[in-house]
Amino acid sequence: MLSPTVFCPVRTQWTDTRTWLFVLLFAGGNLMLPQLTHYIPSGGKIFLPIYFFTLIGAYKFGPRVGLATAVLSPVLNAALFGMPPMAVLPIILVKSTLLAVIASYVASHKKLSLGHVLAVVLGYQVTGSAIEWILDGSFAAATGDFTIGIPGMLIQVFGGWALLKKLATYEH
């Protein structure tokens, strides 16, 4: 595996204008990407697009940007487009929030590698699936992302790593 890249996470405050600009940027990405994947039957379940920019925002710009993106993205998608359906919105919010917390924590170590991004994706998926299983009682539903959603997880790992590598030295 490639050696870790030195990574400069940017930490913002709730009162920073740029915090909210990044939230708008990443939540906007999380609004557009699902719309593109929904042209494919089961595209949302296959590609897991609602999580991609939450990963980027939280890893690079910290827990505030990550958490705001994690909450706003699924809520706005559900309100504007009816996707995700209200029945699955709570677990998507749980997984999105876990993603934001885990990604910002891993990034705080100021290293970036495929292994780091893989750990983030597996971390939020495994923990989120366990919570879904407890809440829903269905192991099959809880592990759905590990069957049909593997392409999406791979996109998050490899695409997320590539984009974060491009953003690695951005500090302003």
PDB file of C-alpha atoms in Angstrom:
ATOM      1  CA  MET A   1       0.000   0.000   0.000  1.00  0.00           C
ATOM      2  CA  LEU A   2       1.162   3.522  -0.662  1.00  0.00           C
ATOM      3  CA  SER A   3       2.798   5.372   2.219  1.00  0.00           C
ATOM      4  CA  PRO A   4       0.724   7.982   4.033  1.00  0.00           C
ATOM      5  CA  THR A   5       0.688  11.537   2.763  1.00  0.00           C
ATOM      6  CA  VAL A   6       1.222  14.351   5.244  1.00  0.00           C
ATOM      7  CA  PHE A   7      -2.206  15.875   5.535  1.00  0.00           C
ATOM      8  CA  CYS A   8      -3.241  19.337   6.718  1.00  0.00           C
ATOM      9  CA  PRO A   9      -6.802  19.203   8.047  1.00  0.00           C
ATOM     10  CA  VAL A  10      -8.523  22.576   8.241  1.00  0.00           C
ATOM     11  CA  ARG A  11     -10.553  23.167  11.382  1.00  0.00           C
ATOM     12  CA  THR A  12     -13.252  25.805  11.262  1.00  0.00           C
ATOM     13  CA  GLN A  13     -15.571  27.333  13.839  1.00  0.00           C
ATOM     14  CA  TRP A  14     -19.365  27.567  13.641  1.00  0.00           C
ATOM     15  CA  THR A  15     -19.050  31.343  13.327  1.00  0.00           C
ATOM     16  CA  ASP A  16     -16.641  31.188  10.371  1.00  0.00           C
ATOM     17  CA  THR A  17     -18.246  32.142   7.079  1.00  0.00           C
ATOM     18  CA  ARG A  18     -16.104  29.571   5.311  1.00  0.00           C
ATOM     19  CA  THR A  19     -17.556  26.804   7.493  1.00  0.00           C
ATOM     20  CA  TRP A  20     -20.971  27.478   6.010  1.00  0.00           C
ATOM     21  CA  LEU A  21     -19.568  27.951   2.502  1.00  0.00           C
ATOM     22  CA  PHE A  22     -17.949  24.509   2.720  1.00  0.00           C
ATOM     23  CA  VAL A  23     -21.181  23.042   4.122  1.00  0.00           C
ATOM     24  CA  LEU A  24     -23.121  24.517   1.174  1.00  0.00           C
ATOM     25  CA  LEU A  25     -20.518  23.197  -1.269  1.00  0.00           C
ATOM     26  CA  PHE A  26     -20.456  19.656   0.134  1.00  0.00           C
ATOM     27  CA  ALA A  27     -24.199  19.442   0.822  1.00  0.00           C
ATOM     28  CA  GLY A  28     -24.743  20.683  -2.744  1.00  0.00           C
ATOM     29  CA  GLY A  29     -22.505  17.902  -4.001  1.00  0.00           C
ATOM     30  CA  ASN A  30     -24.494  15.446  -1.911  1.00  0.00           C
ATOM     31  CA  LEU A  31     -27.668  16.787  -3.530  1.00  0.00           C
ATOM     32  CA  MET A  32     -26.397  16.518  -7.106  1.00  0.00           C
ATOM     33  CA  LEU A  33     -24.531  13.200  -6.959  1.00  0.00           C
ATOM     34  CA  PRO A  34     -27.567  11.176  -5.812  1.00  0.00           C
ATOM     35  CA  GLN A  35     -29.664  12.710  -8.581  1.00  0.00           C
ATOM     36  CA  LEU A  36     -27.167  11.414 -11.140  1.00  0.00           C
ATOM     37  CA  THR A  37     -27.036   7.920  -9.669  1.00  0.00           C
ATOM     38  CA  HIS A  38     -30.823   7.611  -9.440  1.00  0.00           C
ATOM     39  CA  TYR A  39     -30.977   7.347 -13.237  1.00  0.00           C
ATOM     40  CA  ILE A  40     -29.606   3.832 -12.704  1.00  0.00           C
ATOM     41  CA  PRO A  41     -32.001   1.291 -11.158  1.00  0.00           C
ATOM     42  CA  SER A  42     -31.039   0.946  -7.464  1.00  0.00           C
ATOM     43  CA  GLY A  43     -28.265   3.491  -8.141  1.00  0.00           C
ATOM     44  CA  GLY A  44     -28.525   4.998  -4.664  1.00  0.00           C
ATOM     45  CA  LYS A  45     -28.143   1.609  -3.000  1.00  0.00           C
ATOM     46  CA  ILE A  46     -25.280   0.620  -5.298  1.00  0.00           C
ATOM     47  CA  PHE A  47     -23.229   3.833  -5.285  1.00  0.00           C
ATOM     48  CA  LEU A  48     -24.112   5.264  -1.816  1.00  0.00           C
ATOM     49  CA  PRO A  49     -23.749   8.819  -3.190  1.00  0.00           C
ATOM     50  CA  ILE A  50     -25.172  10.606  -0.151  1.00  0.00           C
ATOM     51  CA  TYR A  51     -21.993   9.872   1.802  1.00  0.00           C
ATOM     52  CA  PHE A  52     -19.253  10.906  -0.622  1.00  0.00           C
ATOM     53  CA  PHE A  53     -18.992  14.628   0.059  1.00  0.00           C
ATOM     54  CA  THR A  54     -19.629  14.119   3.764  1.00  0.00           C
ATOM     55  CA  LEU A  55     -16.444  12.032   3.771  1.00  0.00           C
ATOM     56  CA  ILE A  56     -14.489  14.763   1.979  1.00  0.00           C
ATOM     57  CA  GLY A  57     -15.891  17.614   4.069  1.00  0.00           C
ATOM     58  CA  ALA A  58     -15.356  15.889   7.410  1.00  0.00           C
ATOM     59  CA  TYR A  59     -11.878  14.546   6.614  1.00  0.00           C
ATOM     60  CA  LYS A  60     -10.519  17.814   5.251  1.00  0.00           C
ATOM     61  CA  PHE A  61     -12.546  20.480   7.052  1.00  0.00           C
ATOM     62  CA  GLY A  62     -13.347  18.851  10.367  1.00  0.00           C
ATOM     63  CA  PRO A  63     -16.295  17.841  12.481  1.00  0.00           C
ATOM     64  CA  ARG A  64     -18.344  21.014  12.088  1.00  0.00           C
ATOM     65  CA  VAL A  65     -18.381  20.928   8.297  1.00  0.00           C
ATOM     66  CA  GLY A  66     -18.737  17.151   8.380  1.00  0.00           C
ATOM     67  CA  LEU A  67     -21.641  17.056  10.839  1.00  0.00           C
ATOM     68  CA  ALA A  68     -23.558  19.892   9.193  1.00  0.00           C
ATOM     69  CA  THR A  69     -23.109  18.213   5.795  1.00  0.00           C
ATOM     70  CA  ALA A  70     -24.045  14.822   7.282  1.00  0.00           C
ATOM     71  CA  VAL A  71     -27.351  16.131   8.592  1.00  0.00           C
ATOM     72  CA  LEU A  72     -28.310  18.620   5.885  1.00  0.00           C
ATOM     73  CA  SER A  73     -27.606  16.366   2.898  1.00  0.00           C
ATOM     74  CA  PRO A  74     -30.080  13.533   3.627  1.00  0.00           C
ATOM     75  CA  VAL A  75     -32.708  15.865   5.096  1.00  0.00           C
ATOM     76  CA  LEU A  76     -32.627  18.175   2.072  1.00  0.00           C
ATOM     77  CA  ASN A  77     -32.579  15.234  -0.350  1.00  0.00           C
ATOM     78  CA  ALA A  78     -35.608  13.702   1.370  1.00  0.00           C
ATOM     79  CA  ALA A  79     -37.483  17.022   1.470  1.00  0.00           C
ATOM     80  CA  LEU A  80     -36.689  18.063  -2.105  1.00  0.00           C
ATOM     81  CA  PHE A  81     -36.591  14.750  -3.968  1.00  0.00           C
ATOM     82  CA  GLY A  82     -38.196  12.142  -1.707  1.00  0.00           C
ATOM     83  CA  MET A  83     -34.939  10.195  -1.574  1.00  0.00           C
ATOM     84  CA  PRO A  84     -33.963   8.726   0.747  1.00  0.00           C
ATOM     85  CA  PRO A  85     -37.460   7.618   1.735  1.00  0.00           C
ATOM     86  CA  MET A  86     -38.529   8.723   5.207  1.00  0.00           C
ATOM     87  CA  ALA A  87     -38.443   5.101   6.433  1.00  0.00           C
ATOM     88  CA  VAL A  88     -34.661   4.902   5.944  1.00  0.00           C
ATOM     89  CA  LEU A  89     -33.808   8.536   6.688  1.00  0.00           C
ATOM     90  CA  PRO A  90     -32.983   7.879  10.384  1.00  0.00           C
ATOM     91  CA  ILE A  91     -30.378   5.209   9.647  1.00  0.00           C
ATOM     92  CA  ILE A  92     -28.844   7.304   6.866  1.00  0.00           C
ATOM     93  CA  LEU A  93     -28.559  10.163   9.353  1.00  0.00           C
ATOM     94  CA  VAL A  94     -26.891   7.782  11.822  1.00  0.00           C
ATOM     95  CA  LYS A  95     -24.415   6.534   9.213  1.00  0.00           C
ATOM     96  CA  SER A  96     -23.725  10.053   7.914  1.00  0.00           C
ATOM     97  CA  THR A  97     -23.063  11.304  11.433  1.00  0.00           C
ATOM     98  CA  LEU A  98     -20.784   8.347  12.179  1.00  0.00           C
ATOM     99  CA  LEU A  99     -18.931   9.047   8.931  1.00  0.00           C
ATOM    100  CA  ALA A 100     -18.389  12.691   9.876  1.00  0.00           C
ATOM    101  CA  VAL A 101     -17.132  11.840  13.363  1.00  0.00           C
ATOM    102  CA  ILE A 102     -14.853   8.991  12.276  1.00  0.00           C
ATOM    103  CA  ALA A 103     -13.442  10.869   9.257  1.00  0.00           C
ATOM    104  CA  SER A 104     -12.618  14.007  11.232  1.00  0.00           C
ATOM    105  CA  TYR A 105     -11.022  11.901  13.992  1.00  0.00           C
ATOM    106  CA  VAL A 106      -8.838   9.915  11.566  1.00  0.00           C
ATOM    107  CA  ALA A 107      -7.828  13.118   9.757  1.00  0.00           C
ATOM    108  CA  SER A 108      -6.770  14.716  13.053  1.00  0.00           C
ATOM    109  CA  HIS A 109      -3.714  12.434  12.943  1.00  0.00           C
ATOM    110  CA  LYS A 110      -2.541  14.471   9.927  1.00  0.00           C
ATOM    111  CA  LYS A 111      -1.948  11.480   7.692  1.00  0.00           C
ATOM    112  CA  LEU A 112      -3.765  10.338   4.580  1.00  0.00           C
ATOM    113  CA  SER A 113      -3.534   6.936   2.944  1.00  0.00           C
ATOM    114  CA  LEU A 114      -5.827   4.446   1.281  1.00  0.00           C
ATOM    115  CA  GLY A 115      -5.748   2.540   4.570  1.00  0.00           C
ATOM    116  CA  HIS A 116      -6.950   5.588   6.488  1.00  0.00           C
ATOM    117  CA  VAL A 117      -9.854   6.180   4.119  1.00  0.00           C
ATOM    118  CA  LEU A 118     -10.668   2.456   4.098  1.00  0.00           C
ATOM    119  CA  ALA A 119     -10.742   2.506   7.916  1.00  0.00           C
ATOM    120  CA  VAL A 120     -13.155   5.455   7.843  1.00  0.00           C
ATOM    121  CA  VAL A 121     -15.506   3.776   5.360  1.00  0.00           C
ATOM    122  CA  LEU A 122     -15.442   0.421   7.124  1.00  0.00           C
ATOM    123  CA  GLY A 123     -15.771   2.139  10.496  1.00  0.00           C
ATOM    124  CA  TYR A 124     -18.964   4.013   9.692  1.00  0.00           C
ATOM    125  CA  GLN A 125     -20.444   1.131   7.690  1.00  0.00           C
ATOM    126  CA  VAL A 126     -19.811  -1.591  10.285  1.00  0.00           C
ATOM    127  CA  THR A 127     -20.929   0.561  13.207  1.00  0.00           C
ATOM    128  CA  GLY A 128     -23.907   1.944  11.285  1.00  0.00           C
ATOM    129  CA  SER A 129     -24.951  -1.533  10.181  1.00  0.00           C
ATOM    130  CA  ALA A 130     -24.776  -2.789  13.770  1.00  0.00           C
ATOM    131  CA  ILE A 131     -26.964   0.100  14.916  1.00  0.00           C
ATOM    132  CA  GLU A 132     -29.381  -0.531  12.040  1.00  0.00           C
ATOM    133  CA  TRP A 133     -29.587  -4.223  12.982  1.00  0.00           C
ATOM    134  CA  ILE A 134     -30.362  -3.301  16.600  1.00  0.00           C
ATOM    135  CA  LEU A 135     -33.004  -0.743  15.603  1.00  0.00           C
ATOM    136  CA  ASP A 136     -34.583  -2.636  12.703  1.00  0.00           C
ATOM    137  CA  GLY A 137     -34.017  -6.229  13.770  1.00  0.00           C
ATOM    138  CA  SER A 138     -33.182  -7.272  10.215  1.00  0.00           C
ATOM    139  CA  PHE A 139     -29.650  -8.505   9.626  1.00  0.00           C
ATOM    140  CA  ALA A 140     -30.266  -8.610   5.854  1.00  0.00           C
ATOM    141  CA  ALA A 141     -31.371  -4.965   5.744  1.00  0.00           C
ATOM    142  CA  ALA A 142     -28.531  -3.895   8.038  1.00  0.00           C
ATOM    143  CA  THR A 143     -25.874  -5.519   5.865  1.00  0.00           C
ATOM    144  CA  GLY A 144     -27.334  -4.354   2.554  1.00  0.00           C
ATOM    145  CA  ASP A 145     -24.517  -1.879   1.965  1.00  0.00           C
ATOM    146  CA  PHE A 146     -22.049  -4.785   2.188  1.00  0.00           C
ATOM    147  CA  THR A 147     -23.817  -6.652  -0.585  1.00  0.00           C
ATOM    148  CA  ILE A 148     -25.217  -4.200  -3.123  1.00  0.00           C
ATOM    149  CA  GLY A 149     -23.249  -1.134  -1.941  1.00  0.00           C
ATOM    150  CA  ILE A 150     -19.708  -2.408  -2.469  1.00  0.00           C
ATOM    151  CA  PRO A 151     -19.193  -0.276  -5.619  1.00  0.00           C
ATOM    152  CA  GLY A 152     -20.157   2.810  -3.614  1.00  0.00           C
ATOM    153  CA  MET A 153     -17.785   1.938  -0.816  1.00  0.00           C
ATOM    154  CA  LEU A 154     -14.987   1.422  -3.340  1.00  0.00           C
ATOM    155  CA  ILE A 155     -15.745   4.822  -4.877  1.00  0.00           C
ATOM    156  CA  GLN A 156     -15.619   6.370  -1.413  1.00  0.00           C
ATOM    157  CA  VAL A 157     -12.279   4.737  -0.644  1.00  0.00           C
ATOM    158  CA  PHE A 158     -10.469   5.272  -3.949  1.00  0.00           C
ATOM    159  CA  GLY A 159     -12.274   8.397  -5.171  1.00  0.00           C
ATOM    160  CA  GLY A 160     -12.268   9.927  -1.702  1.00  0.00           C
ATOM    161  CA  TRP A 161      -8.571   9.190  -1.255  1.00  0.00           C
ATOM    162  CA  ALA A 162      -7.726  10.703  -4.665  1.00  0.00           C
ATOM    163  CA  LEU A 163      -9.723  13.885  -4.011  1.00  0.00           C
ATOM    164  CA  LEU A 164      -8.375  14.234  -0.478  1.00  0.00           C
ATOM    165  CA  LYS A 165      -4.837  13.757  -1.810  1.00  0.00           C
ATOM    166  CA  LYS A 166      -5.468  16.717  -4.150  1.00  0.00           C
ATOM    167  CA  LEU A 167      -6.729  18.757  -1.176  1.00  0.00           C
ATOM    168  CA  ALA A 168      -3.970  17.552   1.196  1.00  0.00           C
ATOM    169  CA  THR A 169      -2.033  20.793   1.366  1.00  0.00           C
ATOM    170  CA  TYR A 170      -4.951  23.243   1.153  1.00  0.00           C
ATOM    171  CA  GLU A 171      -4.843  25.281   4.389  1.00  0.00           C
ATOM    172  CA  HIS A 172      -6.814  28.449   3.774  1.00  0.00           C
TER     173      HIS A 172
END
